[in-house]
PDB file of N, CA and C in Angstrom:
ATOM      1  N   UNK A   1      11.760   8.736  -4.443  1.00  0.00           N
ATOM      2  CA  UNK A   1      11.308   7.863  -5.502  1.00  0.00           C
ATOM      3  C   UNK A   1       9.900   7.387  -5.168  1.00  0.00           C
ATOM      4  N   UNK A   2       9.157   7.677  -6.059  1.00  0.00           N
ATOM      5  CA  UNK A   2       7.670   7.124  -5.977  1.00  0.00           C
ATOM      6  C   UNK A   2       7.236   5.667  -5.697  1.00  0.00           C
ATOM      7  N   UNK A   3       6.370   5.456  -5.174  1.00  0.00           N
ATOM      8  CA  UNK A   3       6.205   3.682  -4.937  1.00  0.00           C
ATOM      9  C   UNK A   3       4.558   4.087  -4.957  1.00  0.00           C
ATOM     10  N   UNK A   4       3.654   2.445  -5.628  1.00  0.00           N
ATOM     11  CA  UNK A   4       2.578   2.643  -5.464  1.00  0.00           C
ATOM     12  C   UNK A   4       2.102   2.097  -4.576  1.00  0.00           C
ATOM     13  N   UNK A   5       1.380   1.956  -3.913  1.00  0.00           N
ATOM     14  CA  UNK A   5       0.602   1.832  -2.931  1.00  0.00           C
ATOM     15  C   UNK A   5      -0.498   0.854  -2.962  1.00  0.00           C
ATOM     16  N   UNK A   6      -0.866  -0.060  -2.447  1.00  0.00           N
ATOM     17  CA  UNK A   6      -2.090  -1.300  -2.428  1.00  0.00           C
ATOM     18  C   UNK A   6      -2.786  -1.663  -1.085  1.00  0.00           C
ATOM     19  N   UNK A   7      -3.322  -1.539  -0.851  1.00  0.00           N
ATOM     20  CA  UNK A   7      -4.622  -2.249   0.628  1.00  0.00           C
ATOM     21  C   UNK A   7      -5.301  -2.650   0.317  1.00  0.00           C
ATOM     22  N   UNK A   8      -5.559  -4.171   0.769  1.00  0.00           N
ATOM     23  CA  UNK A   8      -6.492  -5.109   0.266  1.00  0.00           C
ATOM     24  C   UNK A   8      -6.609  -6.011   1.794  1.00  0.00           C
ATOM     25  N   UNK A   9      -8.404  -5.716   1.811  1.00  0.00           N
ATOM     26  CA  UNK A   9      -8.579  -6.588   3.106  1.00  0.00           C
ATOM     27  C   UNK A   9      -8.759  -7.761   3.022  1.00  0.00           C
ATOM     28  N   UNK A  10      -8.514  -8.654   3.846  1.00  0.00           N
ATOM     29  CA  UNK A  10      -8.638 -10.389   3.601  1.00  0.00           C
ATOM     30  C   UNK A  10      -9.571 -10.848   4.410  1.00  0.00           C
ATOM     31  N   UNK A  11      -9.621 -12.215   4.254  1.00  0.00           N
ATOM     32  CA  UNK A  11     -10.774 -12.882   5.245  1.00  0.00           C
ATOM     33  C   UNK A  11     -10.086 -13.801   6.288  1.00  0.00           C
ATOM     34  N   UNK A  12      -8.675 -14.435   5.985  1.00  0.00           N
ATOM     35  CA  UNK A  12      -7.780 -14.950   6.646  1.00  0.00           C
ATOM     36  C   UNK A  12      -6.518 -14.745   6.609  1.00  0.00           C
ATOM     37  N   UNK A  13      -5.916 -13.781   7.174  1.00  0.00           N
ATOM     38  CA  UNK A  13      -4.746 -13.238   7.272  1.00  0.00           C
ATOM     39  C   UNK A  13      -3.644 -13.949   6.937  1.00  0.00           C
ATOM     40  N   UNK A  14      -3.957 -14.937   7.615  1.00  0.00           N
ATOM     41  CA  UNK A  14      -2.516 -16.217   7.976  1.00  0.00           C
ATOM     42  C   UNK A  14      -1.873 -16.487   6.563  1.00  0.00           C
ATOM     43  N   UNK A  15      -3.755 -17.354   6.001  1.00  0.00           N
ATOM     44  CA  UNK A  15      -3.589 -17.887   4.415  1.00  0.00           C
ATOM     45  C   UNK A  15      -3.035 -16.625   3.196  1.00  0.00           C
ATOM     46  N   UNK A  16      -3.557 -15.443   3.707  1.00  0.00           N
ATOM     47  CA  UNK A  16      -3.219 -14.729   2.573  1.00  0.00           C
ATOM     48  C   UNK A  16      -1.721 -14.312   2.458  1.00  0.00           C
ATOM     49  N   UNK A  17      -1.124 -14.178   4.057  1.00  0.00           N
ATOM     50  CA  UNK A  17       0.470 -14.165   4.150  1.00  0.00           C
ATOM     51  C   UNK A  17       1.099 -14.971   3.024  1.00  0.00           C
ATOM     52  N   UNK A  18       0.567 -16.349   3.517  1.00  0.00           N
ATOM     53  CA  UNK A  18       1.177 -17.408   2.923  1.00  0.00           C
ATOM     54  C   UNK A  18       1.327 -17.419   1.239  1.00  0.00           C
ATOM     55  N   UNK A  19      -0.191 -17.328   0.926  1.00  0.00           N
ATOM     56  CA  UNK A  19       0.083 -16.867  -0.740  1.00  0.00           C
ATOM     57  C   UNK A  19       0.696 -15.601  -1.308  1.00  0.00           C
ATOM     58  N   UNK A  20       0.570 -14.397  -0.371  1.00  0.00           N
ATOM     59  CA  UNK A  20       1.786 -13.592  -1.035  1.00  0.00           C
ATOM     60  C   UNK A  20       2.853 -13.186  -1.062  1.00  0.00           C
ATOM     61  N   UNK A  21       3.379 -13.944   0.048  1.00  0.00           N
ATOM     62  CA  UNK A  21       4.691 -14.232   0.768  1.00  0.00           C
ATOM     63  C   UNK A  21       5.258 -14.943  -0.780  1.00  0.00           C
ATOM     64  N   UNK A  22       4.554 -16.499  -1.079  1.00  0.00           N
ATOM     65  CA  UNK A  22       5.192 -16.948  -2.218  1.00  0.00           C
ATOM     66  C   UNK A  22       4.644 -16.551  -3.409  1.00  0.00           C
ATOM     67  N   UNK A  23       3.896 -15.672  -3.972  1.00  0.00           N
ATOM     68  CA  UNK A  23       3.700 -14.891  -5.419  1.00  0.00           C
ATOM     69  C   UNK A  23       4.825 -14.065  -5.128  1.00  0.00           C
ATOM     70  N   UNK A  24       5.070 -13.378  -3.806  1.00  0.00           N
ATOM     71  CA  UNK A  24       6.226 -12.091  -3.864  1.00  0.00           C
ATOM     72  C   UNK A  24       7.529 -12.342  -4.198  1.00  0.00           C
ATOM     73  N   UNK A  25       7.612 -13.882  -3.683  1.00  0.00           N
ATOM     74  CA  UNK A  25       8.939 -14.250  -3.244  1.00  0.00           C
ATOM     75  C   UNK A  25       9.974 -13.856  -2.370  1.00  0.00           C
ATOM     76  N   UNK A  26       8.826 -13.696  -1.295  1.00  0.00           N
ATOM     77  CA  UNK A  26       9.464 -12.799  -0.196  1.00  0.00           C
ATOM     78  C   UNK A  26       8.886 -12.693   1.444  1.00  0.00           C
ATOM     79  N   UNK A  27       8.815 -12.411   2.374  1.00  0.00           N
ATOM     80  CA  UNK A  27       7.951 -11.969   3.502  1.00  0.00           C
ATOM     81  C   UNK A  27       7.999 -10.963   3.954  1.00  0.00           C
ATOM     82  N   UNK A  28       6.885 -10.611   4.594  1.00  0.00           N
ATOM     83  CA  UNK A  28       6.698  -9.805   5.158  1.00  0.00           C
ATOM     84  C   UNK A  28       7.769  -8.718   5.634  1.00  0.00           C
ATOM     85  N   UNK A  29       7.897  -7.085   5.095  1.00  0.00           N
ATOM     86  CA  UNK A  29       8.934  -6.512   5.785  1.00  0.00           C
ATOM     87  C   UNK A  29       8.064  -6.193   6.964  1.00  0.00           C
ATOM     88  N   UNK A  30       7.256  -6.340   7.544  1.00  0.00           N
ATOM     89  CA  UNK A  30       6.047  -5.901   8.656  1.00  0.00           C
ATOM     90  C   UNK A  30       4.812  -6.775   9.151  1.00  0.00           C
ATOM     91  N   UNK A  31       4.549  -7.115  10.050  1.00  0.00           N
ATOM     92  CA  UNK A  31       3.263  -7.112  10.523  1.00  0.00           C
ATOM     93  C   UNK A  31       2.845  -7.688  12.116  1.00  0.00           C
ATOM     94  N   UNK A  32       1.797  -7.143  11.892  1.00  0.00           N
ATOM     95  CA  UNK A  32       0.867  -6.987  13.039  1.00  0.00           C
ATOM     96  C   UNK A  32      -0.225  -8.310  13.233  1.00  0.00           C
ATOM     97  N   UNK A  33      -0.900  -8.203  14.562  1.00  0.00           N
ATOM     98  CA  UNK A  33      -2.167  -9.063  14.564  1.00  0.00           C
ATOM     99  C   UNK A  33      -2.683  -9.210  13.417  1.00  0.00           C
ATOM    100  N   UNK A  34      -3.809  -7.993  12.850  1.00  0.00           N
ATOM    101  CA  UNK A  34      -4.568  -7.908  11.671  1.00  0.00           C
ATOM    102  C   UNK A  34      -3.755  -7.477  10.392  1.00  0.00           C
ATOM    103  N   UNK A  35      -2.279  -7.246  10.207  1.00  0.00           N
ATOM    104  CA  UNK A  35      -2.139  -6.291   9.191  1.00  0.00           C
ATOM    105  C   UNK A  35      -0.369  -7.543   9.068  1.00  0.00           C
ATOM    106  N   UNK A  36      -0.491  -6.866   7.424  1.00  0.00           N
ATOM    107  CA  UNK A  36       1.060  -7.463   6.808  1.00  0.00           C
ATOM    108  C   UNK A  36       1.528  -6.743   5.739  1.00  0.00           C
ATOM    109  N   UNK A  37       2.857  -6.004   5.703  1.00  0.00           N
ATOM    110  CA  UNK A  37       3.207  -5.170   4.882  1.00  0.00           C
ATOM    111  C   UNK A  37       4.253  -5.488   3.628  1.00  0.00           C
ATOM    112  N   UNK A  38       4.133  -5.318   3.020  1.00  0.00           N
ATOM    113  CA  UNK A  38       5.580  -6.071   1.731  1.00  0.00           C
ATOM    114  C   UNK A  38       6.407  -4.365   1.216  1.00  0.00           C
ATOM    115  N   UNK A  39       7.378  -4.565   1.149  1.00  0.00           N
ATOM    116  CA  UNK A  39       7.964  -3.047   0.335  1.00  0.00           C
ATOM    117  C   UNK A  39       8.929  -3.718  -0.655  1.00  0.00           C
ATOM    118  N   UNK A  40       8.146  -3.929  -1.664  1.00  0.00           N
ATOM    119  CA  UNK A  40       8.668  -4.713  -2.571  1.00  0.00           C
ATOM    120  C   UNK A  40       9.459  -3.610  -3.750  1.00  0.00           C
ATOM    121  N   UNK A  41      10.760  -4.365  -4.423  1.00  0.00           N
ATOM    122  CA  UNK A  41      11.413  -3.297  -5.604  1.00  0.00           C
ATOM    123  C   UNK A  41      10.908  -3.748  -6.720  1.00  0.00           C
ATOM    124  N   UNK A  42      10.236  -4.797  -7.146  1.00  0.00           N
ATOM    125  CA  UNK A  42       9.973  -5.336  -7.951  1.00  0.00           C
ATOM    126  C   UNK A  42       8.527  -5.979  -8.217  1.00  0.00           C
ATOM    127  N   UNK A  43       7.841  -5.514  -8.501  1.00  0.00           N
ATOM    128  CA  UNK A  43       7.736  -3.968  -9.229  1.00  0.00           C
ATOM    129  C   UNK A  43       7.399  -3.512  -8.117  1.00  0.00           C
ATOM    130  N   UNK A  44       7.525  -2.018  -8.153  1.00  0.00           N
ATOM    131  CA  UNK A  44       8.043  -0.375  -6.786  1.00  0.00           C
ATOM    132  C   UNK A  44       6.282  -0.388  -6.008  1.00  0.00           C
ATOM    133  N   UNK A  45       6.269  -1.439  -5.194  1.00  0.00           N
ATOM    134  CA  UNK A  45       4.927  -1.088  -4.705  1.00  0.00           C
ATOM    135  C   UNK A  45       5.027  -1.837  -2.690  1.00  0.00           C
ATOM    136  N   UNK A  46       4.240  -0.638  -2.420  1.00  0.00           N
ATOM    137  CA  UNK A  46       3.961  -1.096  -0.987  1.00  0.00           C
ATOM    138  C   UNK A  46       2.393  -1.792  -0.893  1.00  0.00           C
ATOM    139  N   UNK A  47       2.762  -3.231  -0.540  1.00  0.00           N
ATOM    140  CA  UNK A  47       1.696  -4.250  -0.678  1.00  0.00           C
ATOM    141  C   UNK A  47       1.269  -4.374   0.854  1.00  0.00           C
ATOM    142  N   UNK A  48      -0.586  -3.932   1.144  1.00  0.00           N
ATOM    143  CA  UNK A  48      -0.132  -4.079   2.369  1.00  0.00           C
ATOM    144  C   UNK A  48      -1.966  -4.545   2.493  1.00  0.00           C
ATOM    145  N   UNK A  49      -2.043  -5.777   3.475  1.00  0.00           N
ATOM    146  CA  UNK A  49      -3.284  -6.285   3.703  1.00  0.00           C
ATOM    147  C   UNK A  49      -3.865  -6.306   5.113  1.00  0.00           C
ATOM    148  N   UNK A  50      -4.982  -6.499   5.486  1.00  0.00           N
ATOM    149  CA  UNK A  50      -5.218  -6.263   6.776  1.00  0.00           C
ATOM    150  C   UNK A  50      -6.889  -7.188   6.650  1.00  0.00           C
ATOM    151  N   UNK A  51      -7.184  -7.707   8.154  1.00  0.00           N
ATOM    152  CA  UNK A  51      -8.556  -8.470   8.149  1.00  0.00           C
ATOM    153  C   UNK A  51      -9.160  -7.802   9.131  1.00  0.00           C
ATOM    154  N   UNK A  52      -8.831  -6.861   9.238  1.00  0.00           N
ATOM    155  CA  UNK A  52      -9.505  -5.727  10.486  1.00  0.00           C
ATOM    156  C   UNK A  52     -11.105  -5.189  10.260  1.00  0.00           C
ATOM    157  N   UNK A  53     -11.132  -5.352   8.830  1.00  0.00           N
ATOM    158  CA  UNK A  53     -12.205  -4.180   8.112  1.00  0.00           C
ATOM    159  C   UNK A  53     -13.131  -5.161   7.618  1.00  0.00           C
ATOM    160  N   UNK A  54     -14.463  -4.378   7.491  1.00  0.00           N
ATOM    161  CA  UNK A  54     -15.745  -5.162   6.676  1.00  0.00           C
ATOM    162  C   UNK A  54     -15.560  -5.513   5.468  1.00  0.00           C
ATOM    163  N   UNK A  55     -14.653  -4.586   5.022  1.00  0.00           N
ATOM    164  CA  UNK A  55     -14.406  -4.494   3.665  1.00  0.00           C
ATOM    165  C   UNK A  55     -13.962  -5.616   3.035  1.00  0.00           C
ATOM    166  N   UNK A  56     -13.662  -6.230   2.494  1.00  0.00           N
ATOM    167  CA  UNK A  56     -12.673  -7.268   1.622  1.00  0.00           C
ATOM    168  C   UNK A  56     -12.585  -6.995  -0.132  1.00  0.00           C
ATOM    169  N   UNK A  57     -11.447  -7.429   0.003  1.00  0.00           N
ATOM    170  CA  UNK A  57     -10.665  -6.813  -1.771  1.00  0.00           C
ATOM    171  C   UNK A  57      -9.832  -5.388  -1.468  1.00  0.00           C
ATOM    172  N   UNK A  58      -9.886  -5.254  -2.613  1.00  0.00           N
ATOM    173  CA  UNK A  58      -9.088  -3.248  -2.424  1.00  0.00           C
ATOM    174  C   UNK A  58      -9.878  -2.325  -1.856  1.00  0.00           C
ATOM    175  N   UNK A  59      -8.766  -1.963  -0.821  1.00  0.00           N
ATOM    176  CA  UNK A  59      -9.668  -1.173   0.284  1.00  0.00           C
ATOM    177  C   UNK A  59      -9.514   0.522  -0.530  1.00  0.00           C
ATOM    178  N   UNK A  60      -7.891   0.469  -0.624  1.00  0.00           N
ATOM    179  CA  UNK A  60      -7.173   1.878  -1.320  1.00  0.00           C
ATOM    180  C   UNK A  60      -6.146   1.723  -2.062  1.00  0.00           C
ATOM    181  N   UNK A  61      -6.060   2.542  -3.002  1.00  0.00           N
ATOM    182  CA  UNK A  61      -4.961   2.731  -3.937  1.00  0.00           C
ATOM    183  C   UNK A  61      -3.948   3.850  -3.495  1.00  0.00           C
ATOM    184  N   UNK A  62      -3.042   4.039  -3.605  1.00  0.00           N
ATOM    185  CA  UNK A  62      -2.223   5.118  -3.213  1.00  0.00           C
ATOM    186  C   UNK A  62      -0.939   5.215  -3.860  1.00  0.00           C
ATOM    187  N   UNK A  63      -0.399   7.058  -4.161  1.00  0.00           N
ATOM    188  CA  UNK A  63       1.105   6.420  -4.196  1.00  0.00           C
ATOM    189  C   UNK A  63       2.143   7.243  -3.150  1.00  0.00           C
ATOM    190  N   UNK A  64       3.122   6.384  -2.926  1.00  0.00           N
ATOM    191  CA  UNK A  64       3.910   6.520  -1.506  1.00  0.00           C
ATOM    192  C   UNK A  64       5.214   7.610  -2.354  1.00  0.00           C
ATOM    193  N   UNK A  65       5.990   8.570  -1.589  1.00  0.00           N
ATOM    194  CA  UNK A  65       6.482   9.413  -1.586  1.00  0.00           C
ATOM    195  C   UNK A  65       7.612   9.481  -0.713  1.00  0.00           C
ATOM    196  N   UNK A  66       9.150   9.997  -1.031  1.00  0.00           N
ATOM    197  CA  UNK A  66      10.058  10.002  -0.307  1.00  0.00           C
ATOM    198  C   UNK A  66      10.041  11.804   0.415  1.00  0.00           C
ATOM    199  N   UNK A  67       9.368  12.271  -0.096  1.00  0.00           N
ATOM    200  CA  UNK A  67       9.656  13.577   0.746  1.00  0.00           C
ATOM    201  C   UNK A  67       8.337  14.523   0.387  1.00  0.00           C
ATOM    202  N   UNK A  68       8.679  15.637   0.682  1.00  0.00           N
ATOM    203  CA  UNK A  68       7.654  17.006   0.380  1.00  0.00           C
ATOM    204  C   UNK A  68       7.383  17.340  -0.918  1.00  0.00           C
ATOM    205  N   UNK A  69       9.045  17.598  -2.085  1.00  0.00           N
ATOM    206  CA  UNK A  69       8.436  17.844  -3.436  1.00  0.00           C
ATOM    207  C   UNK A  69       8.147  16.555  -4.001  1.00  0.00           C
ATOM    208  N   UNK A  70       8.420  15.810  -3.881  1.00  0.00           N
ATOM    209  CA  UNK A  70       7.527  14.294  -4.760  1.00  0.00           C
ATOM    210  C   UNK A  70       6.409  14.901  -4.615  1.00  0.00           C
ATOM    211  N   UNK A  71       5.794  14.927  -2.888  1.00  0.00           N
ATOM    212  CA  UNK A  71       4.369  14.988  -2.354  1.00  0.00           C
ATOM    213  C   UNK A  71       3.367  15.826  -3.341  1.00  0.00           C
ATOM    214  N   UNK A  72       4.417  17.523  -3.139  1.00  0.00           N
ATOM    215  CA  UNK A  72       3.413  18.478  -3.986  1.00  0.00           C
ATOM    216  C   UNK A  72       3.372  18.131  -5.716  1.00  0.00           C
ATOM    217  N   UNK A  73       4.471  17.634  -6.428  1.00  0.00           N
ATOM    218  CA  UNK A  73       4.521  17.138  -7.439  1.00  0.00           C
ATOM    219  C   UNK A  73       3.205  16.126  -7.617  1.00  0.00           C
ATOM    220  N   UNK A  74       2.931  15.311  -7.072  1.00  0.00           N
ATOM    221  CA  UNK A  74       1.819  14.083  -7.135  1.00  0.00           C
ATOM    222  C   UNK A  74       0.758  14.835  -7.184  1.00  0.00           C
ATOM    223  N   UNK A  75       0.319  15.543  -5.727  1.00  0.00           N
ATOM    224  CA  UNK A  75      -0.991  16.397  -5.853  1.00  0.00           C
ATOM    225  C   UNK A  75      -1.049  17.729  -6.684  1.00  0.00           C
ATOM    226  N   UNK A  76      -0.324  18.030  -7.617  1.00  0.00           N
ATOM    227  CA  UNK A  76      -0.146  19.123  -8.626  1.00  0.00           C
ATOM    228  C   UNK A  76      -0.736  18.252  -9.856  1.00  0.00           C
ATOM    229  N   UNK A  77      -0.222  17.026 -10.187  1.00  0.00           N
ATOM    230  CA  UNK A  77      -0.850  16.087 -11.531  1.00  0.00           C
ATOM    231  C   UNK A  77      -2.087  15.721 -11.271  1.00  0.00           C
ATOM    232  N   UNK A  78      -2.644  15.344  -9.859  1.00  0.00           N
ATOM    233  CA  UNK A  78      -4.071  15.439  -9.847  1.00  0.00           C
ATOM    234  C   UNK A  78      -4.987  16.304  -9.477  1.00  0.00           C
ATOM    235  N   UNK A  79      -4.599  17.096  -9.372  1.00  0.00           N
ATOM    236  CA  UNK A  79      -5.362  18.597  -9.328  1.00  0.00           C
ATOM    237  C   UNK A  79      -5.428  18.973 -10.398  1.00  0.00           C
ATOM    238  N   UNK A  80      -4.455  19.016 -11.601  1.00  0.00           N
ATOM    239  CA  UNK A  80      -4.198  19.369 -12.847  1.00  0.00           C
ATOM    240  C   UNK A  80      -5.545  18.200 -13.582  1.00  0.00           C
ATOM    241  N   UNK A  81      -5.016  16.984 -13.305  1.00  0.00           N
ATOM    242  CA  UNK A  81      -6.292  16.370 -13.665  1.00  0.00           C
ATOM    243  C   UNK A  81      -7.081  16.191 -13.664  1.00  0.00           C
ATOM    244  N   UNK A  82      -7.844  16.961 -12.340  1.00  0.00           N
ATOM    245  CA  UNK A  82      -8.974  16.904 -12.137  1.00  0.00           C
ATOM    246  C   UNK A  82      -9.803  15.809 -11.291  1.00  0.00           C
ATOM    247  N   UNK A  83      -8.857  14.720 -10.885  1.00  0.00           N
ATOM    248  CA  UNK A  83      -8.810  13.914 -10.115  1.00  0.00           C
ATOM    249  C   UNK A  83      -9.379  13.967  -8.854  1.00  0.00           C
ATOM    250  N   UNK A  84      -9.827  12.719  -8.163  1.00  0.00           N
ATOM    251  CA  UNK A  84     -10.037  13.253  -6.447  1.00  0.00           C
ATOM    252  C   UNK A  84      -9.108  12.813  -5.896  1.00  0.00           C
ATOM    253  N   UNK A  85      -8.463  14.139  -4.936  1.00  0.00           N
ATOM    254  CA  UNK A  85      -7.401  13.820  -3.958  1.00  0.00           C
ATOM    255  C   UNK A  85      -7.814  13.811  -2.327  1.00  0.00           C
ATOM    256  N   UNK A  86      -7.106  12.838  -1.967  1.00  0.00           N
ATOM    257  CA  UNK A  86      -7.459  12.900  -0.361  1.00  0.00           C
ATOM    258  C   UNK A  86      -6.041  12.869   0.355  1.00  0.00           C
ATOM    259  N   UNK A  87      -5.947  14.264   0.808  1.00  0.00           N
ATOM    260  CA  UNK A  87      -4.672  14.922   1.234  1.00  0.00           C
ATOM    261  C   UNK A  87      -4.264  14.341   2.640  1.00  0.00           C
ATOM    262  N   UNK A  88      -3.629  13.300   2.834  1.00  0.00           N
ATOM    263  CA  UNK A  88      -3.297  12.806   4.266  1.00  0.00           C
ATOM    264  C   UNK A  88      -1.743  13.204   4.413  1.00  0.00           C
ATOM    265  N   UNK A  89      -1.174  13.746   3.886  1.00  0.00           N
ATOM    266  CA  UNK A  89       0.107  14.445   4.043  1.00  0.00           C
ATOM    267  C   UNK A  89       0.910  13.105   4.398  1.00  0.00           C
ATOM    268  N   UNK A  90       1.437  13.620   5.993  1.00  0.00           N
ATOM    269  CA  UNK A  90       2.630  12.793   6.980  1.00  0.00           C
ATOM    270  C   UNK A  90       2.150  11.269   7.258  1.00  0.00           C
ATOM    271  N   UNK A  91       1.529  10.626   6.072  1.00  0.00           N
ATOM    272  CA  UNK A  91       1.029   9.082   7.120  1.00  0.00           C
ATOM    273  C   UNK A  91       2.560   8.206   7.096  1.00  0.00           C
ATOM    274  N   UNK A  92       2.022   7.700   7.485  1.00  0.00           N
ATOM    275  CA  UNK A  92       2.958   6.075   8.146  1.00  0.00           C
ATOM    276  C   UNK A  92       2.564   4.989   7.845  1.00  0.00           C
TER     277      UNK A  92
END
C-alpha cells in the first residue's frame, strides 16, 4: 500500500516535535538526535523532520512503497509522465 512521503527541515527540533506531535495527535513512531518520524494512517503519509540540514521547509517529497511491484508501478507513471525520477530503490 502506497504512503506519501514528507521531509521538512526545522530550526528547533524539540518545538517542532511538540507542534506535530499535537496537530498529529500522536508521537513520534521514531527519533533520533536531529530527526523525528510519524507513520501516520490518517491521512497515509510518512511525516518525517530533521534540523541536521541548511535547508529549512520541504526538503523532499516522496512516495513510500510496500514492495517491488508498487515500486516499478510508481516509476512506470512517472516515466510515462514524463516526470523527474530519482531512483533510490531499497531506502530506509
Amino acid at each position: 500500500m502506497k504512503r506519501l512521503h514528507v521531509h521538512v527541515g526545522v530550526v528547533d527540533l524539540n518545538r517542532s516535535i511538540a507542534f506535530y506531535s499535537t496537530l498529529f495527535g500522536a508521537e513520534p513512531a521514531a527519533t533520533k538526535p536531529d530527526y523525528a518520524k510519524w507513520m501516520l494512517d490518517d491521512p497515509r503519509v510518512n511525516f518525517a523532520i530533521s534540523a541536521n540540514n541548511a535547508h529549512k521547509g520541504i526538503e523532499h517529497l516522496g512516495i513510500q512503497v510496500d514492495d517491488q511491484a508498487e515500486l516499478a508501478e510508481v516509476y512506470g507513471r512517472l516515466k510515462a509522465a514524463d516526470g523527474p525520477v530519482l531512483e533510490e530503490g531499497r531506502t530506509t
